[in-house]
XYZ file of N, CA and C in Angstrom:
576
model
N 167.059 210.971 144.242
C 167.792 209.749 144.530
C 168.340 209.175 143.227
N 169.063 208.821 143.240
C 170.117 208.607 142.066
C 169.779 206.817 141.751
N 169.707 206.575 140.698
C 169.091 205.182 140.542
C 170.842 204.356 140.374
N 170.027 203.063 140.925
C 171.477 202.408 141.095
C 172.159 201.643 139.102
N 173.464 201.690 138.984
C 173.636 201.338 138.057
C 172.820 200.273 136.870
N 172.499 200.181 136.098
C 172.113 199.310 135.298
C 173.395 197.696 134.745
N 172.737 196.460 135.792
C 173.828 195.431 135.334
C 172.731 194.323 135.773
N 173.364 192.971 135.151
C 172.483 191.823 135.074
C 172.075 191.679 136.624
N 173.046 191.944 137.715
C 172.528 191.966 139.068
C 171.338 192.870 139.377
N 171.495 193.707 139.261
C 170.296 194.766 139.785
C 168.933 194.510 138.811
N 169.050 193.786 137.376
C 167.924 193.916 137.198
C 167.562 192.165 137.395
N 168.049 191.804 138.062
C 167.767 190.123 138.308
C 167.480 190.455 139.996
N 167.935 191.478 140.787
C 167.404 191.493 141.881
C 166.245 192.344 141.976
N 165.679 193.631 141.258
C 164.729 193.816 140.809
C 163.429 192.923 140.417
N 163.623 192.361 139.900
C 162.969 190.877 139.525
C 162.195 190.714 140.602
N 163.188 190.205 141.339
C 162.928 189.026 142.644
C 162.215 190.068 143.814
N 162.613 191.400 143.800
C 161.579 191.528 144.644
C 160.195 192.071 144.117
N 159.962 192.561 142.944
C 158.840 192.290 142.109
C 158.130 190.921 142.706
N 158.468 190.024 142.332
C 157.903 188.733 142.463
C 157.526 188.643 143.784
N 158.323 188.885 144.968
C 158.132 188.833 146.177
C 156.667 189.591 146.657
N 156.820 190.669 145.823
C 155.707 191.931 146.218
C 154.304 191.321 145.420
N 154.820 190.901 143.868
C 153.419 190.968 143.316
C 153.077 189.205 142.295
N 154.072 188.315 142.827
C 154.185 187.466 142.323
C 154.638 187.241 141.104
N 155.613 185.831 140.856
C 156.687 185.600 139.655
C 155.208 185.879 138.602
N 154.847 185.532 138.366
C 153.593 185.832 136.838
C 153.669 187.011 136.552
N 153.724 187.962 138.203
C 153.519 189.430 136.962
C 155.128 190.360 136.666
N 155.888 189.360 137.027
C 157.464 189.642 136.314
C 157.391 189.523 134.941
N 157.647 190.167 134.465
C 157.414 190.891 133.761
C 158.883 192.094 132.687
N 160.104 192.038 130.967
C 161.191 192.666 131.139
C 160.339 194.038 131.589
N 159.333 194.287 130.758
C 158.298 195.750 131.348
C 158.020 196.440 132.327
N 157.390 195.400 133.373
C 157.442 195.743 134.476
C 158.897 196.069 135.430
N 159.733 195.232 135.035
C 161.083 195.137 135.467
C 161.776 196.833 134.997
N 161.248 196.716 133.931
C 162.135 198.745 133.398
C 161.396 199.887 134.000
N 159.985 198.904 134.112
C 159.207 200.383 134.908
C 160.051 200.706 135.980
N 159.803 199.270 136.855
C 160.782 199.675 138.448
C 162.211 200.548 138.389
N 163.109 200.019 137.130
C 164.440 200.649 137.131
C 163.996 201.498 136.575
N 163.236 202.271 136.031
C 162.767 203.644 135.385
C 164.232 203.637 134.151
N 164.424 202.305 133.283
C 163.877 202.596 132.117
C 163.509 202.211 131.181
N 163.383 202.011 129.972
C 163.035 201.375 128.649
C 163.287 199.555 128.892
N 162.472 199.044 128.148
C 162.615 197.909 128.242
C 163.581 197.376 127.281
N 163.866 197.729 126.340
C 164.842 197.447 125.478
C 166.208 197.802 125.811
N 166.541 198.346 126.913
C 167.329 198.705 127.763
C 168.226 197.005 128.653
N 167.005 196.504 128.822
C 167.162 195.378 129.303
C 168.083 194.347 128.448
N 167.769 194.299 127.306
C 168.080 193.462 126.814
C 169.945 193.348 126.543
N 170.555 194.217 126.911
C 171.916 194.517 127.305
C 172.268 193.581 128.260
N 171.093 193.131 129.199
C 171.903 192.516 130.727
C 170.664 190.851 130.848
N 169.963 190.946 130.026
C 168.979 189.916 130.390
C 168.609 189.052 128.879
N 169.034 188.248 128.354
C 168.515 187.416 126.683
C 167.434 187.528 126.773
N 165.997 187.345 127.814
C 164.439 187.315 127.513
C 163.853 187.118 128.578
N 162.553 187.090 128.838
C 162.175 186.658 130.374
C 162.468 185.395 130.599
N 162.488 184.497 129.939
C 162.821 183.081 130.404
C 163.723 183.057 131.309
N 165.164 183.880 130.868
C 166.869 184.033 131.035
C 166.592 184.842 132.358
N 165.396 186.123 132.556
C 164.980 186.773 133.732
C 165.028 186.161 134.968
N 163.755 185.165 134.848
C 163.130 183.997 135.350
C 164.020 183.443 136.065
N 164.513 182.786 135.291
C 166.111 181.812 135.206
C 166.928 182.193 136.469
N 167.374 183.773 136.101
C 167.988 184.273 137.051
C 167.324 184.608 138.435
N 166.339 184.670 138.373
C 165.489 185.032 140.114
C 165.795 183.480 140.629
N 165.039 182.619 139.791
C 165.472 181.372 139.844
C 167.203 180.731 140.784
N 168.373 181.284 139.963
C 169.682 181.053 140.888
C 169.621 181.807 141.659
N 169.520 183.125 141.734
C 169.318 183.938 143.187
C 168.941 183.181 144.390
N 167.325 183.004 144.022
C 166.600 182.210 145.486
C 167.817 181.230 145.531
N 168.339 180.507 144.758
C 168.781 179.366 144.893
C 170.037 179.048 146.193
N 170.645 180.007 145.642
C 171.756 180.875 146.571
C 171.500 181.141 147.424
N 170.413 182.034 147.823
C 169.944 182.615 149.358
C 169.479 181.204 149.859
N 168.383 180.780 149.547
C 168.503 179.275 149.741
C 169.336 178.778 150.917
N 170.354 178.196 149.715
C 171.799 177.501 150.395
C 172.351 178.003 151.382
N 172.499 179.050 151.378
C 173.047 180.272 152.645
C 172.633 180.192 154.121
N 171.015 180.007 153.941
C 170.394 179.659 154.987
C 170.298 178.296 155.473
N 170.120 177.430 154.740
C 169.843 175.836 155.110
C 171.208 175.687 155.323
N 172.145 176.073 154.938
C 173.575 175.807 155.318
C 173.884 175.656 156.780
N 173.713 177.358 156.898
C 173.844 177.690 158.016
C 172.802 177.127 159.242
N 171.354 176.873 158.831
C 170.437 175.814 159.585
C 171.367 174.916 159.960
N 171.763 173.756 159.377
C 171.798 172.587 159.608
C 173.128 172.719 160.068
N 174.359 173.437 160.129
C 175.696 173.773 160.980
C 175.995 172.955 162.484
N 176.413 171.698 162.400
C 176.391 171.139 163.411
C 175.158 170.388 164.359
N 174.347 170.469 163.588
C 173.031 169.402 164.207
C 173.475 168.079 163.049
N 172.375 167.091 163.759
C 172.349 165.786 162.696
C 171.088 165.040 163.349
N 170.836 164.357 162.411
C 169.626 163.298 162.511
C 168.579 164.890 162.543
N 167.166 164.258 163.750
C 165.930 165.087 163.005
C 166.542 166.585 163.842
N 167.029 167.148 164.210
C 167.265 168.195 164.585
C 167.768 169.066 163.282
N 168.866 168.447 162.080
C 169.286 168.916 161.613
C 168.176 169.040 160.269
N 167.123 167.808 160.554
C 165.894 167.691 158.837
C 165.336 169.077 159.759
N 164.601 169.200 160.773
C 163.868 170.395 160.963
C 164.435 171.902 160.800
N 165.915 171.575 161.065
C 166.670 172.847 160.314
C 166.613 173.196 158.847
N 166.428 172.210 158.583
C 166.656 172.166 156.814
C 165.614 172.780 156.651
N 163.931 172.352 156.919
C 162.747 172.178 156.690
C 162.345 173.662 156.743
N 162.632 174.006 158.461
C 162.560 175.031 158.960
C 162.963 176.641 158.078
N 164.439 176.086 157.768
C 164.838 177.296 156.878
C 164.219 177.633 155.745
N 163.651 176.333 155.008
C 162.780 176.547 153.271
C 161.869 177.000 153.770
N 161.105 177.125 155.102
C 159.589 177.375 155.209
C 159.542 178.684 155.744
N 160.737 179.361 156.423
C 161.260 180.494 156.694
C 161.539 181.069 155.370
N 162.152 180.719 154.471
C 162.448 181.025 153.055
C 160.776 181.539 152.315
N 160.570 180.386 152.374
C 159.406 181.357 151.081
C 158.242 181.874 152.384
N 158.154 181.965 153.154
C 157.418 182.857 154.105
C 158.023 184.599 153.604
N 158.935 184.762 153.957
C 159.558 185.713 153.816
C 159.899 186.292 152.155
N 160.428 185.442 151.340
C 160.424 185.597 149.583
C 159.355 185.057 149.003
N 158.411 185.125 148.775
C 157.293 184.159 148.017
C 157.377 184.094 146.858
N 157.882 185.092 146.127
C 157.916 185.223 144.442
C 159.162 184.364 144.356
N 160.409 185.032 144.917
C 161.570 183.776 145.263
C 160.978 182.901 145.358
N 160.486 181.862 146.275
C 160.031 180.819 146.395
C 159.516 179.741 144.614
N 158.212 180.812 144.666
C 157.271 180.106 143.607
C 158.114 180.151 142.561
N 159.400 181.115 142.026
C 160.628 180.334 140.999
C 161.407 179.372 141.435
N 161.167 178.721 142.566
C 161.906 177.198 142.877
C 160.773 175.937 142.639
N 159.894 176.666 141.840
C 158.588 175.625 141.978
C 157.812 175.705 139.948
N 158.830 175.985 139.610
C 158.914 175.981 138.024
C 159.931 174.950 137.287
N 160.161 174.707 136.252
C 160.837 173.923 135.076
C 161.979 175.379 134.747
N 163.148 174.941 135.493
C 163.971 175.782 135.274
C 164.716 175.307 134.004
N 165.513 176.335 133.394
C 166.361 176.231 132.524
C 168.113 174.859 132.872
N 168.720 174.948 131.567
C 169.944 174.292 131.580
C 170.987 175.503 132.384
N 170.630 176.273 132.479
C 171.988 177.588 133.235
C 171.275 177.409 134.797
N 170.385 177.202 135.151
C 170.068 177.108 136.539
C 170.216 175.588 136.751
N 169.901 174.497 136.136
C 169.908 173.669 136.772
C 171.898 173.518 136.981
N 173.129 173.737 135.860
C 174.121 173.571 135.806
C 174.844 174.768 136.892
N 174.127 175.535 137.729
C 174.682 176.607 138.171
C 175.435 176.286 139.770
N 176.443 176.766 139.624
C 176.546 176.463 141.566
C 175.884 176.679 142.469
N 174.678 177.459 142.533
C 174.038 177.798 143.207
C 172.754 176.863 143.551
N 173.100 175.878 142.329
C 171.820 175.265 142.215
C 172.646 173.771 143.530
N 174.357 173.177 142.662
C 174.917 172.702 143.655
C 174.655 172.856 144.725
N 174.731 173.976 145.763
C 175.126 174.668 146.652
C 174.068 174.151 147.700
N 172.980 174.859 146.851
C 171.249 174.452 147.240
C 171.033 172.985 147.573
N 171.583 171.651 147.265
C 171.364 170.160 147.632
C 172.016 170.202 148.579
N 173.329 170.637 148.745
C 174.240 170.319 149.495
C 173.808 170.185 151.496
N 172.877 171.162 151.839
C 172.592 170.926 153.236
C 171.547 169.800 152.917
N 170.730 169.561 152.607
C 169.839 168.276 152.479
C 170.889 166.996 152.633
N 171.954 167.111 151.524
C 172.415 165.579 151.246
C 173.337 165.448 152.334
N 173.265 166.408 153.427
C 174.146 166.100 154.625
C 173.087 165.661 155.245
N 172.142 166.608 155.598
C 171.224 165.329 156.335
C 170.656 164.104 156.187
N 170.738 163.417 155.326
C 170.707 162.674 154.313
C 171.690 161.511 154.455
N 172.991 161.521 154.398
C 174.023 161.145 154.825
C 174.196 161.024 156.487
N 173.769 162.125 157.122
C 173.528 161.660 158.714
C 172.985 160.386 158.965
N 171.712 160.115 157.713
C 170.474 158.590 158.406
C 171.957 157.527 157.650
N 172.292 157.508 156.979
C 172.972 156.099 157.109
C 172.187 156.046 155.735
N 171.261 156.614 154.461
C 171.029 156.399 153.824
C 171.772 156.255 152.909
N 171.957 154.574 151.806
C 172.457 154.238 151.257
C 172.541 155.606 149.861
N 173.879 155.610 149.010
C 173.711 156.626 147.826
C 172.838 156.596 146.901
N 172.496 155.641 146.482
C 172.155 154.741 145.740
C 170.537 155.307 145.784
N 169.828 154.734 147.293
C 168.363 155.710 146.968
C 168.302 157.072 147.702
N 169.279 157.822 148.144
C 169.062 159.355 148.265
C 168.215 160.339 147.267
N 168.373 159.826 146.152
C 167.544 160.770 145.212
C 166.219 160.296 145.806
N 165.699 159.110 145.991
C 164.580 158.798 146.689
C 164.203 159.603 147.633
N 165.100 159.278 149.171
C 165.114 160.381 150.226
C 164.726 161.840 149.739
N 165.710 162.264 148.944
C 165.420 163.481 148.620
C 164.198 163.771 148.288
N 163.791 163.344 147.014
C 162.682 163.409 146.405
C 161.332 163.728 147.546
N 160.948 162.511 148.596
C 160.549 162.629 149.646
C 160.360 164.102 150.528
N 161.544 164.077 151.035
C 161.380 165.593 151.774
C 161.148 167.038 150.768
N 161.918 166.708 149.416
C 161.450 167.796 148.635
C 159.479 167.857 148.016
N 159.378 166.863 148.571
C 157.322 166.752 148.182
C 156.826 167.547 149.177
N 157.395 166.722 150.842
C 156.853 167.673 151.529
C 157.177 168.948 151.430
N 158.052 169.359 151.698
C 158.225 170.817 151.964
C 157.493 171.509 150.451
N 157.582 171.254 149.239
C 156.458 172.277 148.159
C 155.069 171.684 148.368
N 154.593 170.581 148.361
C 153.185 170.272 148.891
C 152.746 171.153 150.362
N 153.052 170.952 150.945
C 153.172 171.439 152.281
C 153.250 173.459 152.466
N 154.227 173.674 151.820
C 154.495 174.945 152.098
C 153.512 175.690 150.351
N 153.131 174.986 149.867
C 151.700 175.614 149.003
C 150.904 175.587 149.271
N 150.367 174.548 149.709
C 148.975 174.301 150.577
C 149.019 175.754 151.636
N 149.957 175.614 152.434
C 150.017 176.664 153.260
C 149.887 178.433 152.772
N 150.920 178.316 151.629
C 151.276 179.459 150.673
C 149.736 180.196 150.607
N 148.455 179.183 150.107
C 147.208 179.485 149.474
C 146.394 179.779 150.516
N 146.629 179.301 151.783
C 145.859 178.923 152.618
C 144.785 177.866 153.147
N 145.657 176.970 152.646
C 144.990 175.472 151.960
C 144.663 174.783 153.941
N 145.436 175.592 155.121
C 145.018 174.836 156.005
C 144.472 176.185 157.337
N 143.872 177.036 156.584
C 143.892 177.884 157.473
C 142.463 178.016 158.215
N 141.390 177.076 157.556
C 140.463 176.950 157.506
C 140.061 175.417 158.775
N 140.627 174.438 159.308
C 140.555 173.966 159.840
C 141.899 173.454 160.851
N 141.504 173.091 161.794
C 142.199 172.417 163.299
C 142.912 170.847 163.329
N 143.832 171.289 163.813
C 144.607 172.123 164.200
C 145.198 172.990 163.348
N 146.488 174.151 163.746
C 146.958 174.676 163.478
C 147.999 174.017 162.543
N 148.419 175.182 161.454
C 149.598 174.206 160.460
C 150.739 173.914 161.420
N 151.136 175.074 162.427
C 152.127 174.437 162.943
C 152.590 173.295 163.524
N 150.845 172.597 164.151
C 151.272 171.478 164.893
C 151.481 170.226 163.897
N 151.143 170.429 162.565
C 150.943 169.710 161.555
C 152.418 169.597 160.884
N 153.032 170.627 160.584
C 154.765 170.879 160.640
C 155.402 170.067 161.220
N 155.200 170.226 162.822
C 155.931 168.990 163.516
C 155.679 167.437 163.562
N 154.831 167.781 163.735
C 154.497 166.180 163.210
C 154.572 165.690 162.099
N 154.635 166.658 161.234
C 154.981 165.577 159.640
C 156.472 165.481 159.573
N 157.245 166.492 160.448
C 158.700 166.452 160.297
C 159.389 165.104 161.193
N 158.259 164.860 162.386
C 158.491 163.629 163.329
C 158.227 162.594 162.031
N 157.538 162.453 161.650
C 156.901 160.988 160.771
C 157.983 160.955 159.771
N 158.859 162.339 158.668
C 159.981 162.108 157.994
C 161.045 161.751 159.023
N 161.354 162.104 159.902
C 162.636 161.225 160.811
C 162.329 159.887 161.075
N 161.205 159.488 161.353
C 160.431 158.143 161.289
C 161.221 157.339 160.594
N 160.402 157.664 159.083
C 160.882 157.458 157.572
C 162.180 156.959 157.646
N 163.351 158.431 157.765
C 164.353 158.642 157.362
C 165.126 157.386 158.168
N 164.996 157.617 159.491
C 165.854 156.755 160.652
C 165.509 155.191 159.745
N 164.622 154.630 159.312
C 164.197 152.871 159.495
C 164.349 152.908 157.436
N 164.593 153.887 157.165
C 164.978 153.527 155.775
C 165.230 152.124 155.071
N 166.541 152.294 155.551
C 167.606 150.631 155.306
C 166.655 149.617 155.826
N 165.899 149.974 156.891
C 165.465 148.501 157.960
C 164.286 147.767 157.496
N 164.128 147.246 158.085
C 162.930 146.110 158.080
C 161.276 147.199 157.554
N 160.673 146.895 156.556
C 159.428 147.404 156.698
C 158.584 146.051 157.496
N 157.887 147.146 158.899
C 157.024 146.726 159.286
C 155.758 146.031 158.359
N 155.072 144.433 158.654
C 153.808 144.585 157.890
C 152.225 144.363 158.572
């Protein structure tokens, strides 16, 4: 079998499924040349260092990401469209985990400035914009649903709820009911 070309793509998607298989820690430019069968100094043609590696698994997920929550949230609004959102990140690192756990690091200035990274807010701040939430505290909002979903989907990741009742799933919905809660009475009156 003929190995596929050597370019910053293939060894940044290399990466990512490394990570997927054996987790971002043991990414590795080394491990990364083993997989492409070759030299690690080889690498350094298409990659500045592992950080720049990193970095790049980093916009990847970021991208696939967006792709999906995009397409989630496509014509829903209010909580139909947060559980799309929710739904897709928790579908996301179910399925990529090494992906994932590089959305859960101190990324670089090229990932945070990247379109992909754009791309990636963009279905949130529509749902977001559905509640009537003022601009002003959306980073708030945001902030919010971005706790749950990495609190939430680590706990889970570890098996932080597998051990007692109910099930995470019923725990999913209901924390996604209590953020529409949230989200809907934002602007309004806090109850005291």
């Amino acid at each position: 079998m003929q190995r596929p070309p050597l370019t910053p793509r293939t060894v940044v998607r290399t990466a990512a499924d490394l990570a997927d298989t054996h987790g971002l820690d043991e990414v590795t430019l080394s491990a990364v040349a083993r997989e492409l069968d070759v030299r690690t100094p080889s690498l350094y043609a298409h990659v500045r260092d592992l950080a720049a590696l990193r970095d790049g698994v980093t916009i990847l997920a970021l991208g696939e990401l967006a792709d999906q929550a995009g397409d989630a949230v496509a014509g829903r609004a209010g909580r139909d469209a947060l559980r799309a959102v929710c739904d897709a990140h928790r579908d996301y690192a179910r399925s990529h985990p090494g992906r994932w756990q590089s959305l859960q690091r101190r990324a670089g200035d090229r990932v945070v400035r990247s379109d992909e990274a754009a791309r990636s807010s963009r279905a949130l701040a529509a749902v977001l914009r559905a509640y009537g939430i003022a601009e002003s505290d959306r980073v708030h909002a945001t902030r919010l649903v971005g706790s749950f979903l990495n609190g939430f989907l680590h706990l889970e990741h570890v098996g932080g709820f597998a051990h007692s009742a109910p099930p995470a799933d019923a725990s999913w919905s209901l924390l996604i009911d209590r953020l529409d809660d949230m989200l809907t009475r934002w602007d309004g009156e806090v109850e005291k």
